[in-house]
Amino acid sequence: MSYNIALNFEDGVTRFINCSGAESVVDAAYRQGINIPMDCREGACSTCKCRVETGTYSLGDYIEDALSKEEATSGYALACQMRPKSDCVVLIPTGSAACNTKQESYATRIAEVRRLSDSTFSLVLEGDALKGLEFLPGQYANLQVPGEEQHHRAYSFSTMNGGRDSVSFLIRNVPGGLMSNFLRERAQPGTALTMTGPFGSFYLRPRVRPILMLAGGTGLAPFLAMLDKIVAEGGSPYPIHLLYGVNTDRDIVEVERLEAFTHLLPNFTFAVCVVDANSAQPKKGYVTHHIEPSHLNEGEVDIYLCGPPPMVEAVAQHLRDVDVKSASFHFEKFSASIS
Ligand SMILES: Cc1cc2nc3c(=O)[nH]c(=O)nc-3n(C[C@H](O)[C@H](O)[C@H](O)COP(=O)(O)OP(=O)(O)OC[C@H]3O[C@@H](n4cnc5c(N)ncnc54)[C@H](O)[C@@H]3O)c2cc1C
């Protein structure tokens, strides 16, 4: 049996390896050209200590000086001894370059660019190399702006590609923005575009309790990929609620897809809220106005939050104000690029 192991490096790079249940993660990584820091290979030195974020595994043989009981019970393992019993996500506490690996680059071309609204584009890229692309639902890629070779922009995948040769994104139309101008004025099917990735620690964890998803604007994108994945994995036994906040009615996109998810996932519900007081939507105001106590489930909830930095900060502050400490809290800020 071979398992898919996502190695997440400190610099945000993610690489996937396959590892049989009989092989250690270190052996599998070296076999595939990824040199995880390691000295003894015997469970004695702790150089390869890592944190297993998701998945089941055996810890193997090691001495307690290398891995304490507390560390073992809180998810740490020695990669030279750890053997997977399922697909896993493993955090490697070093940069990817130190492991002789780096971000992957993909030559793609535009398959489709569509204006979903005044403020939002949908972009689909295609390319043979994308068939081999793997990423965790919620992660992002860097897209080079065509004609501006020094500049790239980060975008979250808005679908799971599942071995297909295409990937999709939801992109905000920022007036005067480099990528926005390109999409508005020059993007054509067939235009070449280099993509690197995947990156990021904002991704879906195992479903072990209710989930609250909070999206601001095109911050909806990673949740669409997460919901794709939950559908592909047969659903969730726990409720999943998505609050999708936008500025005006014209910014609302992909509602048909969200409605389709409510049919595919009986435990999934969503609501749209709009800042504009003249909105036709029943829920007006910011996302924080519409987080109900039942969504927070007295803290027994995993919260995922994605959107522009002010929205992310406002929600984090709101959760502090209502004094709810959720079982886990994951966020992605769509910060503007500095170049
Ligand atoms: C990890 C990550 C993931 C991201 N994922 C997505 C995604 O899935 N979809 C998406 O639309 N965006 C996403 N972003 C933001 C994206 O990378 C770009 O910053 C955004 O698309 C603007 O790019 P641009 O080239 O059009 O504008 P730029 O040329 O970068 O900016 C033009 C001007 O607008 C300002 N500006 C840029 N962004 C904003 C903003 N949001 N609000 C107000 N002013 C702004 C800039 O400061 C600058 O003055 C993500 C960012 C990060 C860090």
mmCIF file of C-alpha atoms and ligand atoms in Angstrom:
data_model
loop_
_atom_site.group_PDB
_atom_site.id
_atom_site.type_symbol
_atom_site.label_atom_id
_atom_site.label_comp_id
_atom_site.label_asym_id
_atom_site.label_seq_id
_atom_site.Cartn_x
_atom_site.Cartn_y
_atom_site.Cartn_z
ATOM 1 C CA MET A 1 0.000 0.000 0.000
ATOM 2 C CA SER A 2 1.401 3.386 -0.965
ATOM 3 C CA TYR A 3 0.355 6.625 0.742
ATOM 4 C CA ASN A 4 0.500 10.228 -0.369
ATOM 5 C CA ILE A 5 2.582 12.321 2.029
ATOM 6 C CA ALA A 6 2.512 16.132 1.814
ATOM 7 C CA LEU A 7 5.766 17.593 3.159
ATOM 8 C CA ASN A 8 5.161 21.203 4.199
ATOM 9 C CA PHE A 9 8.374 23.184 4.556
ATOM 10 C CA GLU A 10 8.939 26.237 6.730
ATOM 11 C CA ASP A 11 9.071 28.563 3.706
ATOM 12 C CA GLY A 12 5.541 27.591 2.654
ATOM 13 C CA VAL A 13 6.587 25.183 -0.120
ATOM 14 C CA THR A 14 4.697 21.866 -0.234
ATOM 15 C CA ARG A 15 6.034 18.745 -1.968
ATOM 16 C CA PHE A 16 4.239 15.431 -2.237
ATOM 17 C CA ILE A 17 5.945 12.036 -2.022
ATOM 18 C CA ASN A 18 4.627 8.514 -2.051
ATOM 19 C CA CYS A 19 5.581 6.258 0.818
ATOM 20 C CA SER A 20 4.706 2.614 1.357
ATOM 21 C CA GLY A 21 3.522 1.555 4.798
ATOM 22 C CA ALA A 22 6.774 -0.394 5.170
ATOM 23 C CA GLU A 23 9.051 2.525 4.349
ATOM 24 C CA SER A 24 10.061 5.383 6.646
ATOM 25 C CA VAL A 25 9.178 8.928 5.559
ATOM 26 C CA VAL A 26 12.906 9.791 5.428
ATOM 27 C CA ASP A 27 13.668 6.840 3.134
ATOM 28 C CA ALA A 28 10.755 7.715 0.867
ATOM 29 C CA ALA A 29 11.788 11.387 0.753
ATOM 30 C CA TYR A 30 15.445 10.603 -0.122
ATOM 31 C CA ARG A 31 14.319 8.106 -2.766
ATOM 32 C CA GLN A 32 12.386 10.993 -4.365
ATOM 33 C CA GLY A 33 15.267 13.488 -4.104
ATOM 34 C CA ILE A 34 14.131 15.382 -1.009
ATOM 35 C CA ASN A 35 16.849 15.437 1.631
ATOM 36 C CA ILE A 36 15.070 15.974 4.949
ATOM 37 C CA PRO A 37 17.722 16.922 7.580
ATOM 38 C CA MET A 38 18.791 13.677 9.208
ATOM 39 C CA ASP A 39 21.884 12.357 10.994
ATOM 40 C CA CYS A 40 21.581 8.937 12.626
ATOM 41 C CA ARG A 41 18.610 7.311 10.826
ATOM 42 C CA GLU A 42 18.144 5.266 14.011
ATOM 43 C CA GLY A 43 15.715 7.302 16.084
ATOM 44 C CA ALA A 44 18.490 8.578 18.350
ATOM 45 C CA CYS A 45 19.480 12.116 17.319
ATOM 46 C CA SER A 46 16.124 13.915 16.748
ATOM 47 C CA THR A 47 17.494 15.857 13.732
ATOM 48 C CA CYS A 48 14.536 14.673 11.618
ATOM 49 C CA LYS A 49 11.863 15.547 14.203
ATOM 50 C CA CYS A 50 8.712 16.739 12.443
ATOM 51 C CA ARG A 51 5.080 17.381 13.298
ATOM 52 C CA VAL A 52 2.412 15.222 11.729
ATOM 53 C CA GLU A 53 -0.574 17.432 11.216
ATOM 54 C CA THR A 54 -2.968 14.938 9.709
ATOM 55 C CA GLY A 55 -2.985 11.194 9.133
ATOM 56 C CA THR A 56 -2.262 8.001 11.033
ATOM 57 C CA TYR A 57 1.161 6.428 11.391
ATOM 58 C CA SER A 58 3.360 4.282 13.588
ATOM 59 C CA LEU A 59 6.181 5.997 15.454
ATOM 60 C CA GLY A 60 8.690 3.134 15.045
ATOM 61 C CA ASP A 61 11.711 2.624 17.313
ATOM 62 C CA TYR A 62 13.431 5.533 19.003
ATOM 63 C CA ILE A 63 14.895 6.626 22.324
ATOM 64 C CA GLU A 64 13.071 9.053 24.585
ATOM 65 C CA ASP A 65 15.938 11.558 24.431
ATOM 66 C CA ALA A 66 15.103 11.976 20.747
ATOM 67 C CA LEU A 67 11.309 12.145 21.159
ATOM 68 C CA SER A 68 9.648 12.625 24.544
ATOM 69 C CA LYS A 69 6.313 11.035 25.492
ATOM 70 C CA GLU A 70 4.704 14.486 25.486
ATOM 71 C CA GLU A 71 6.013 15.208 21.992
ATOM 72 C CA ALA A 72 4.824 11.845 20.702
ATOM 73 C CA THR A 73 1.325 12.394 22.102
ATOM 74 C CA SER A 74 1.132 15.908 20.682
ATOM 75 C CA GLY A 75 1.815 14.823 17.106
ATOM 76 C CA TYR A 76 5.597 14.916 16.795
ATOM 77 C CA ALA A 77 7.445 12.041 15.154
ATOM 78 C CA LEU A 78 10.907 11.170 13.886
ATOM 79 C CA ALA A 79 10.712 11.043 10.088
ATOM 80 C CA CYS A 80 13.437 8.349 9.997
ATOM 81 C CA GLN A 81 11.195 6.016 12.026
ATOM 82 C CA MET A 82 7.682 7.134 11.170
ATOM 83 C CA ARG A 83 5.754 4.819 8.850
ATOM 84 C CA PRO A 84 2.414 6.022 7.458
ATOM 85 C CA LYS A 85 -0.848 4.114 7.790
ATOM 86 C CA SER A 86 -2.787 6.683 5.729
ATOM 87 C CA ASP A 87 -2.122 9.791 3.652
ATOM 88 C CA CYS A 88 -0.420 12.365 5.921
ATOM 89 C CA VAL A 89 0.522 16.037 6.075
ATOM 90 C CA VAL A 90 3.944 16.424 7.721
ATOM 91 C CA LEU A 91 5.453 19.772 8.765
ATOM 92 C CA ILE A 92 9.226 19.819 8.189
ATOM 93 C CA PRO A 93 10.816 22.524 10.386
ATOM 94 C CA THR A 94 13.281 23.740 7.774
ATOM 95 C CA GLY A 95 13.196 25.578 4.455
ATOM 96 C CA SER A 96 12.718 23.617 1.219
ATOM 97 C CA ALA A 97 16.086 24.705 -0.274
ATOM 98 C CA ALA A 98 17.920 23.110 2.676
ATOM 99 C CA CYS A 99 16.260 19.834 1.676
ATOM 100 C CA ASN A 100 17.523 20.089 -1.887
ATOM 101 C CA THR A 101 14.052 20.731 -3.178
ATOM 102 C CA LYS A 102 12.278 23.866 -4.273
ATOM 103 C CA GLN A 103 8.985 25.107 -5.547
ATOM 104 C CA GLU A 104 7.752 23.469 -8.724
ATOM 105 C CA SER A 105 7.167 25.582 -11.799
ATOM 106 C CA TYR A 106 4.449 24.792 -14.363
ATOM 107 C CA ALA A 107 4.204 26.085 -17.921
ATOM 108 C CA THR A 108 0.498 26.742 -18.495
ATOM 109 C CA ARG A 109 -1.701 28.654 -20.904
ATOM 110 C CA ILE A 110 -4.989 30.419 -20.368
ATOM 111 C CA ALA A 111 -7.925 28.146 -21.176
ATOM 112 C CA GLU A 112 -10.566 30.680 -20.188
ATOM 113 C CA VAL A 113 -10.830 34.094 -18.588
ATOM 114 C CA ARG A 114 -14.321 35.229 -17.667
ATOM 115 C CA ARG A 115 -15.782 38.296 -15.954
ATOM 116 C CA LEU A 116 -18.073 36.838 -13.271
ATOM 117 C CA SER A 117 -18.947 40.369 -12.132
ATOM 118 C CA ASP A 118 -17.455 43.891 -12.324
ATOM 119 C CA SER A 119 -15.185 42.971 -9.455
ATOM 120 C CA THR A 120 -14.297 39.334 -10.135
ATOM 121 C CA PHE A 121 -12.633 37.247 -12.833
ATOM 122 C CA SER A 122 -12.601 33.502 -13.135
ATOM 123 C CA LEU A 123 -9.340 32.254 -14.636
ATOM 124 C CA VAL A 124 -8.761 28.699 -15.853
ATOM 125 C CA LEU A 125 -5.232 27.586 -16.762
ATOM 126 C CA GLU A 126 -4.401 24.404 -18.615
ATOM 127 C CA GLY A 127 -1.235 22.481 -19.425
ATOM 128 C CA ASP A 128 -0.100 18.865 -19.642
ATOM 129 C CA ALA A 129 2.217 19.295 -16.639
ATOM 130 C CA LEU A 130 -0.776 20.171 -14.445
ATOM 131 C CA LYS A 131 -1.900 16.525 -14.547
ATOM 132 C CA GLY A 132 0.910 15.805 -12.076
ATOM 133 C CA LEU A 133 0.102 18.769 -9.817
ATOM 134 C CA GLU A 134 -1.006 17.972 -6.292
ATOM 135 C CA PHE A 135 -2.076 20.455 -3.654
ATOM 136 C CA LEU A 136 -4.044 20.567 -0.433
ATOM 137 C CA PRO A 137 -7.507 22.175 -0.648
ATOM 138 C CA GLY A 138 -7.059 25.803 0.450
ATOM 139 C CA GLN A 139 -3.486 26.227 -0.813
ATOM 140 C CA TYR A 140 -2.371 28.813 -3.361
ATOM 141 C CA ALA A 141 -0.009 29.242 -6.304
ATOM 142 C CA ASN A 142 2.007 32.180 -7.611
ATOM 143 C CA LEU A 143 1.073 33.311 -11.130
ATOM 144 C CA GLN A 144 3.568 35.321 -13.105
ATOM 145 C CA VAL A 145 1.975 38.370 -14.702
ATOM 146 C CA PRO A 146 2.510 37.886 -18.481
ATOM 147 C CA GLY A 147 4.680 40.650 -19.939
ATOM 148 C CA GLU A 148 5.866 41.612 -16.423
ATOM 149 C CA GLU A 149 8.406 38.842 -15.902
ATOM 150 C CA GLN A 150 9.592 40.146 -12.497
ATOM 151 C CA HIS A 151 6.115 40.225 -11.009
ATOM 152 C CA HIS A 152 3.877 37.486 -9.741
ATOM 153 C CA ARG A 153 0.680 37.405 -7.697
ATOM 154 C CA ALA A 154 -0.632 34.781 -5.248
ATOM 155 C CA TYR A 155 -4.003 33.099 -5.937
ATOM 156 C CA SER A 156 -5.802 30.309 -4.089
ATOM 157 C CA PHE A 157 -6.986 27.358 -6.157
ATOM 158 C CA SER A 158 -10.777 27.525 -6.461
ATOM 159 C CA THR A 159 -11.287 23.900 -7.529
ATOM 160 C CA MET A 160 -9.502 20.618 -6.891
ATOM 161 C CA ASN A 161 -7.995 19.457 -10.167
ATOM 162 C CA GLY A 162 -8.074 15.715 -9.329
ATOM 163 C CA GLY A 163 -5.537 14.728 -12.005
ATOM 164 C CA ARG A 164 -7.047 16.961 -14.686
ATOM 165 C CA ASP A 165 -4.841 19.206 -16.807
ATOM 166 C CA SER A 166 -6.430 22.454 -15.601
ATOM 167 C CA VAL A 167 -6.673 24.627 -12.486
ATOM 168 C CA SER A 168 -9.041 27.513 -11.646
ATOM 169 C CA PHE A 169 -8.865 30.736 -9.673
ATOM 170 C CA LEU A 170 -11.218 33.549 -8.566
ATOM 171 C CA ILE A 171 -9.469 36.882 -8.987
ATOM 172 C CA ARG A 172 -10.506 40.294 -7.727
ATOM 173 C CA ASN A 173 -10.462 43.107 -10.270
ATOM 174 C CA VAL A 174 -8.354 45.719 -8.434
ATOM 175 C CA PRO A 175 -8.465 49.080 -10.279
ATOM 176 C CA GLY A 176 -4.989 49.805 -11.656
ATOM 177 C CA GLY A 177 -3.645 46.440 -10.477
ATOM 178 C CA LEU A 178 -0.977 44.727 -12.536
ATOM 179 C CA MET A 179 -2.688 41.325 -12.796
ATOM 180 C CA SER A 180 -6.121 42.943 -12.945
ATOM 181 C CA ASN A 181 -5.071 45.128 -15.907
ATOM 182 C CA PHE A 182 -3.639 42.100 -17.654
ATOM 183 C CA LEU A 183 -6.854 40.090 -17.194
ATOM 184 C CA ARG A 184 -9.026 43.024 -18.247
ATOM 185 C CA GLU A 185 -7.050 44.166 -21.277
ATOM 186 C CA ARG A 186 -4.716 41.509 -22.664
ATOM 187 C CA ALA A 187 -5.601 38.028 -21.431
ATOM 188 C CA GLN A 188 -6.621 35.668 -24.252
ATOM 189 C CA PRO A 189 -7.124 31.922 -24.446
ATOM 190 C CA GLY A 190 -3.712 30.454 -25.301
ATOM 191 C CA THR A 191 -1.626 33.163 -23.546
ATOM 192 C CA ALA A 192 1.328 31.477 -21.792
ATOM 193 C CA LEU A 193 1.534 31.940 -18.023
ATOM 194 C CA THR A 194 4.009 30.413 -15.539
ATOM 195 C CA MET A 195 2.629 29.078 -12.300
ATOM 196 C CA THR A 196 4.666 28.019 -9.241
ATOM 197 C CA GLY A 197 3.454 26.204 -6.165
ATOM 198 C CA PRO A 198 1.667 24.882 -4.301
ATOM 199 C CA PHE A 199 2.202 26.957 -1.157
ATOM 200 C CA GLY A 200 0.629 27.681 2.177
ATOM 201 C CA SER A 201 -0.504 26.330 5.502
ATOM 202 C CA PHE A 202 -4.173 27.292 4.995
ATOM 203 C CA TYR A 203 -5.707 23.964 4.075
ATOM 204 C CA LEU A 204 -8.492 21.688 5.190
ATOM 205 C CA ARG A 205 -7.758 19.522 8.223
ATOM 206 C CA PRO A 206 -9.611 16.262 9.005
ATOM 207 C CA ARG A 207 -13.273 16.787 9.831
ATOM 208 C CA VAL A 208 -13.612 15.933 13.516
ATOM 209 C CA ARG A 209 -16.123 18.580 14.632
ATOM 210 C CA PRO A 210 -18.371 21.284 13.101
ATOM 211 C CA ILE A 211 -16.681 23.724 10.728
ATOM 212 C CA LEU A 212 -17.298 27.452 10.312
ATOM 213 C CA MET A 213 -15.955 28.947 7.067
ATOM 214 C CA LEU A 214 -15.715 32.748 6.807
ATOM 215 C CA ALA A 215 -14.994 34.184 3.367
ATOM 216 C CA GLY A 216 -14.471 37.804 2.320
ATOM 217 C CA GLY A 217 -14.832 38.584 -1.411
ATOM 218 C CA THR A 218 -12.592 36.353 -3.548
ATOM 219 C CA GLY A 219 -11.556 34.778 -0.239
ATOM 220 C CA LEU A 220 -14.342 32.391 -1.251
ATOM 221 C CA ALA A 221 -11.892 30.607 -3.613
ATOM 222 C CA PRO A 222 -10.122 28.273 -1.166
ATOM 223 C CA PHE A 223 -13.453 27.232 0.370
ATOM 224 C CA LEU A 224 -14.742 26.108 -3.028
ATOM 225 C CA ALA A 225 -11.690 23.840 -3.325
ATOM 226 C CA MET A 226 -12.222 22.568 0.241
ATOM 227 C CA LEU A 227 -15.887 21.802 -0.475
ATOM 228 C CA ASP A 228 -14.875 19.971 -3.678
ATOM 229 C CA LYS A 229 -12.571 17.825 -1.571
ATOM 230 C CA ILE A 230 -15.221 17.142 1.085
ATOM 231 C CA VAL A 231 -17.628 16.029 -1.659
ATOM 232 C CA ALA A 232 -14.927 13.808 -3.200
ATOM 233 C CA GLU A 233 -14.344 12.224 0.211
ATOM 234 C CA GLY A 234 -18.021 11.391 0.719
ATOM 235 C CA GLY A 235 -19.121 14.341 2.879
ATOM 236 C CA SER A 236 -18.818 15.248 6.535
ATOM 237 C CA PRO A 237 -20.711 13.875 9.524
ATOM 238 C CA TYR A 238 -20.489 17.333 11.118
ATOM 239 C CA PRO A 239 -22.229 20.587 10.123
ATOM 240 C CA ILE A 240 -20.297 22.963 7.861
ATOM 241 C CA HIS A 241 -21.506 26.562 7.665
ATOM 242 C CA LEU A 242 -20.068 29.149 5.270
ATOM 243 C CA LEU A 243 -20.583 32.892 5.755
ATOM 244 C CA TYR A 244 -19.679 34.725 2.572
ATOM 245 C CA GLY A 245 -19.276 38.489 2.924
ATOM 246 C CA VAL A 246 -19.013 41.007 0.070
ATOM 247 C CA ASN A 247 -19.277 44.798 -0.297
ATOM 248 C CA THR A 248 -22.139 45.073 -2.803
ATOM 249 C CA ASP A 249 -24.630 42.764 -4.524
ATOM 250 C CA ARG A 250 -22.544 43.030 -7.695
ATOM 251 C CA ASP A 251 -19.645 41.296 -5.906
ATOM 252 C CA ILE A 252 -21.605 38.094 -5.218
ATOM 253 C CA VAL A 253 -20.295 35.251 -7.395
ATOM 254 C CA GLU A 254 -20.429 31.457 -7.525
ATOM 255 C CA VAL A 255 -23.749 31.223 -5.642
ATOM 256 C CA GLU A 256 -24.922 28.466 -8.026
ATOM 257 C CA ARG A 257 -21.889 26.439 -7.031
ATOM 258 C CA LEU A 258 -22.596 27.006 -3.331
ATOM 259 C CA GLU A 259 -26.201 25.965 -3.873
ATOM 260 C CA ALA A 260 -25.012 22.821 -5.644
ATOM 261 C CA PHE A 261 -22.849 22.009 -2.612
ATOM 262 C CA THR A 262 -25.952 22.159 -0.368
ATOM 263 C CA HIS A 263 -27.409 19.298 -2.465
ATOM 264 C CA LEU A 264 -24.172 17.306 -2.514
ATOM 265 C CA LEU A 265 -23.455 17.822 1.190
ATOM 266 C CA PRO A 266 -26.549 17.507 3.419
ATOM 267 C CA ASN A 267 -24.645 19.048 6.363
ATOM 268 C CA PHE A 268 -23.574 22.127 4.409
ATOM 269 C CA THR A 269 -25.328 25.501 4.740
ATOM 270 C CA PHE A 270 -24.272 28.966 3.651
ATOM 271 C CA ALA A 271 -25.357 32.589 3.919
ATOM 272 C CA VAL A 272 -24.321 35.680 1.999
ATOM 273 C CA CYS A 273 -23.993 39.051 3.730
ATOM 274 C CA VAL A 274 -23.482 42.370 2.029
ATOM 275 C CA VAL A 275 -22.020 45.567 3.509
ATOM 276 C CA ASP A 276 -24.109 47.866 1.265
ATOM 277 C CA ALA A 277 -27.239 48.960 3.174
ATOM 278 C CA ASN A 278 -29.186 48.991 -0.134
ATOM 279 C CA SER A 279 -28.454 45.346 -0.829
ATOM 280 C CA ALA A 280 -31.302 43.065 -1.875
ATOM 281 C CA GLN A 281 -29.839 40.365 0.388
ATOM 282 C CA PRO A 282 -31.571 39.862 3.758
ATOM 283 C CA LYS A 283 -28.267 39.803 5.655
ATOM 284 C CA LYS A 284 -26.600 43.217 5.648
ATOM 285 C CA GLY A 285 -23.397 44.349 7.280
ATOM 286 C CA TYR A 286 -20.097 42.615 7.956
ATOM 287 C CA VAL A 287 -19.524 38.916 8.427
ATOM 288 C CA THR A 288 -18.941 39.577 12.146
ATOM 289 C CA HIS A 289 -22.584 40.737 12.479
ATOM 290 C CA HIS A 290 -23.819 37.349 11.330
ATOM 291 C CA ILE A 291 -21.714 34.890 13.332
ATOM 292 C CA GLU A 292 -24.279 33.253 15.594
ATOM 293 C CA PRO A 293 -23.593 31.422 18.868
ATOM 294 C CA SER A 294 -24.742 28.170 17.210
ATOM 295 C CA HIS A 295 -21.973 28.591 14.590
ATOM 296 C CA LEU A 296 -19.411 28.815 17.388
ATOM 297 C CA ASN A 297 -20.816 25.781 19.217
ATOM 298 C CA GLU A 298 -19.242 26.891 22.540
ATOM 299 C CA GLY A 299 -15.788 26.633 20.968
ATOM 300 C CA GLU A 300 -16.208 23.059 19.704
ATOM 301 C CA VAL A 301 -15.682 24.198 16.115
ATOM 302 C CA ASP A 302 -12.851 24.497 13.564
ATOM 303 C CA ILE A 303 -12.812 27.997 12.082
ATOM 304 C CA TYR A 304 -11.363 28.781 8.644
ATOM 305 C CA LEU A 305 -11.130 32.434 7.642
ATOM 306 C CA CYS A 306 -9.958 33.943 4.362
ATOM 307 C CA GLY A 307 -10.163 37.408 2.835
ATOM 308 C CA PRO A 308 -8.550 40.841 2.769
ATOM 309 C CA PRO A 309 -6.393 41.683 5.814
ATOM 310 C CA PRO A 310 -8.863 44.140 7.461
ATOM 311 C CA MET A 311 -11.619 41.527 7.348
ATOM 312 C CA VAL A 312 -9.358 38.809 8.786
ATOM 313 C CA GLU A 313 -8.285 41.134 11.600
ATOM 314 C CA ALA A 314 -11.882 42.216 12.334
ATOM 315 C CA VAL A 315 -13.049 38.601 12.640
ATOM 316 C CA ALA A 316 -10.099 37.634 14.845
ATOM 317 C CA GLN A 317 -10.898 40.628 17.095
ATOM 318 C CA HIS A 318 -14.601 39.692 17.163
ATOM 319 C CA LEU A 319 -13.755 36.171 18.347
ATOM 320 C CA ARG A 320 -11.618 37.649 21.125
ATOM 321 C CA ASP A 321 -14.461 40.043 22.049
ATOM 322 C CA VAL A 322 -17.039 37.254 22.343
ATOM 323 C CA ASP A 323 -14.410 35.256 24.259
ATOM 324 C CA VAL A 324 -14.750 32.105 22.172
ATOM 325 C CA LYS A 325 -11.653 29.996 21.824
ATOM 326 C CA SER A 326 -12.320 27.648 18.940
ATOM 327 C CA ALA A 327 -10.765 24.184 18.861
ATOM 328 C CA SER A 328 -8.724 25.379 15.880
ATOM 329 C CA PHE A 329 -8.433 28.602 13.918
ATOM 330 C CA HIS A 330 -6.862 28.801 10.450
ATOM 331 C CA PHE A 331 -6.651 31.943 8.347
ATOM 332 C CA GLU A 332 -5.279 33.294 5.074
ATOM 333 C CA LYS A 333 -4.857 37.029 4.477
ATOM 334 C CA PHE A 334 -5.072 38.121 0.842
ATOM 335 C CA SER A 335 -2.369 40.745 1.393
ATOM 336 C CA ALA A 336 -1.414 43.004 -1.510
ATOM 337 C CA SER A 337 1.860 42.152 -3.173
ATOM 338 C CA ILE A 338 4.847 44.427 -2.476
ATOM 339 C CA SER A 339 6.246 44.369 -6.023
HETATM 340 C C1 LIG B 1 -1.604 33.826 0.031
HETATM 341 C C2 LIG B 1 -2.429 34.755 -0.840
HETATM 342 C C3 LIG B 1 -3.464 34.244 -1.599
HETATM 343 C C4 LIG B 1 -4.237 35.097 -2.387
HETATM 344 N N1 LIG B 1 -5.275 34.572 -3.088
HETATM 345 C C5 LIG B 1 -6.061 35.404 -3.810
HETATM 346 C C6 LIG B 1 -7.215 34.902 -4.529
HETATM 347 O O1 LIG B 1 -7.503 33.695 -4.544
HETATM 348 N N2 LIG B 1 -7.972 35.799 -5.202
HETATM 349 C C7 LIG B 1 -7.686 37.152 -5.232
HETATM 350 O O2 LIG B 1 -8.440 37.926 -5.849
HETATM 351 N N3 LIG B 1 -6.628 37.634 -4.577
HETATM 352 C C8 LIG B 1 -5.800 36.812 -3.888
HETATM 353 N N4 LIG B 1 -4.702 37.316 -3.260
HETATM 354 C C9 LIG B 1 -4.326 38.735 -3.529
HETATM 355 C C10 LIG B 1 -3.556 38.784 -4.871
HETATM 356 O O3 LIG B 1 -2.312 38.118 -4.721
HETATM 357 C C11 LIG B 1 -3.256 40.206 -5.383
HETATM 358 O O4 LIG B 1 -2.692 40.973 -4.361
HETATM 359 C C12 LIG B 1 -4.495 40.925 -5.922
HETATM 360 O O5 LIG B 1 -5.116 40.132 -6.911
HETATM 361 C C13 LIG B 1 -4.116 42.274 -6.560
HETATM 362 O O6 LIG B 1 -3.231 42.056 -7.628
HETATM 363 P P1 LIG B 1 -3.115 43.093 -8.836
HETATM 364 O O7 LIG B 1 -1.836 42.771 -9.563
HETATM 365 O O8 LIG B 1 -4.361 43.162 -9.626
HETATM 366 O O9 LIG B 1 -2.949 44.500 -8.106
HETATM 367 P P2 LIG B 1 -1.524 45.175 -7.550
HETATM 368 O O10 LIG B 1 -0.773 45.633 -8.775
HETATM 369 O O11 LIG B 1 -0.890 44.181 -6.682
HETATM 370 O O12 LIG B 1 -2.092 46.345 -6.740
HETATM 371 C C14 LIG B 1 -2.505 47.611 -7.305
HETATM 372 C C15 LIG B 1 -2.835 48.568 -6.180
HETATM 373 O O13 LIG B 1 -3.993 48.105 -5.461
HETATM 374 C C16 LIG B 1 -3.697 47.854 -4.101
HETATM 375 N N5 LIG B 1 -4.378 46.598 -3.741
HETATM 376 C C17 LIG B 1 -4.007 45.338 -4.065
HETATM 377 N N6 LIG B 1 -4.874 44.440 -3.570
HETATM 378 C C18 LIG B 1 -5.810 45.153 -2.934
HETATM 379 C C19 LIG B 1 -6.963 44.834 -2.206
HETATM 380 N N7 LIG B 1 -7.344 43.563 -1.999
HETATM 381 N N8 LIG B 1 -7.704 45.825 -1.689
HETATM 382 C C20 LIG B 1 -7.367 47.123 -1.865
HETATM 383 N N9 LIG B 1 -6.266 47.513 -2.530
HETATM 384 C C21 LIG B 1 -5.502 46.550 -3.051
HETATM 385 C C22 LIG B 1 -2.176 47.713 -4.039
HETATM 386 O O14 LIG B 1 -1.663 48.061 -2.760
HETATM 387 C C23 LIG B 1 -1.728 48.657 -5.114
HETATM 388 O O15 LIG B 1 -1.680 49.984 -4.646
HETATM 389 C C24 LIG B 1 -3.933 36.485 -2.455
HETATM 390 C C25 LIG B 1 -2.863 36.988 -1.707
HETATM 391 C C26 LIG B 1 -2.123 36.139 -0.903
HETATM 392 C C27 LIG B 1 -0.981 36.718 -0.097
#
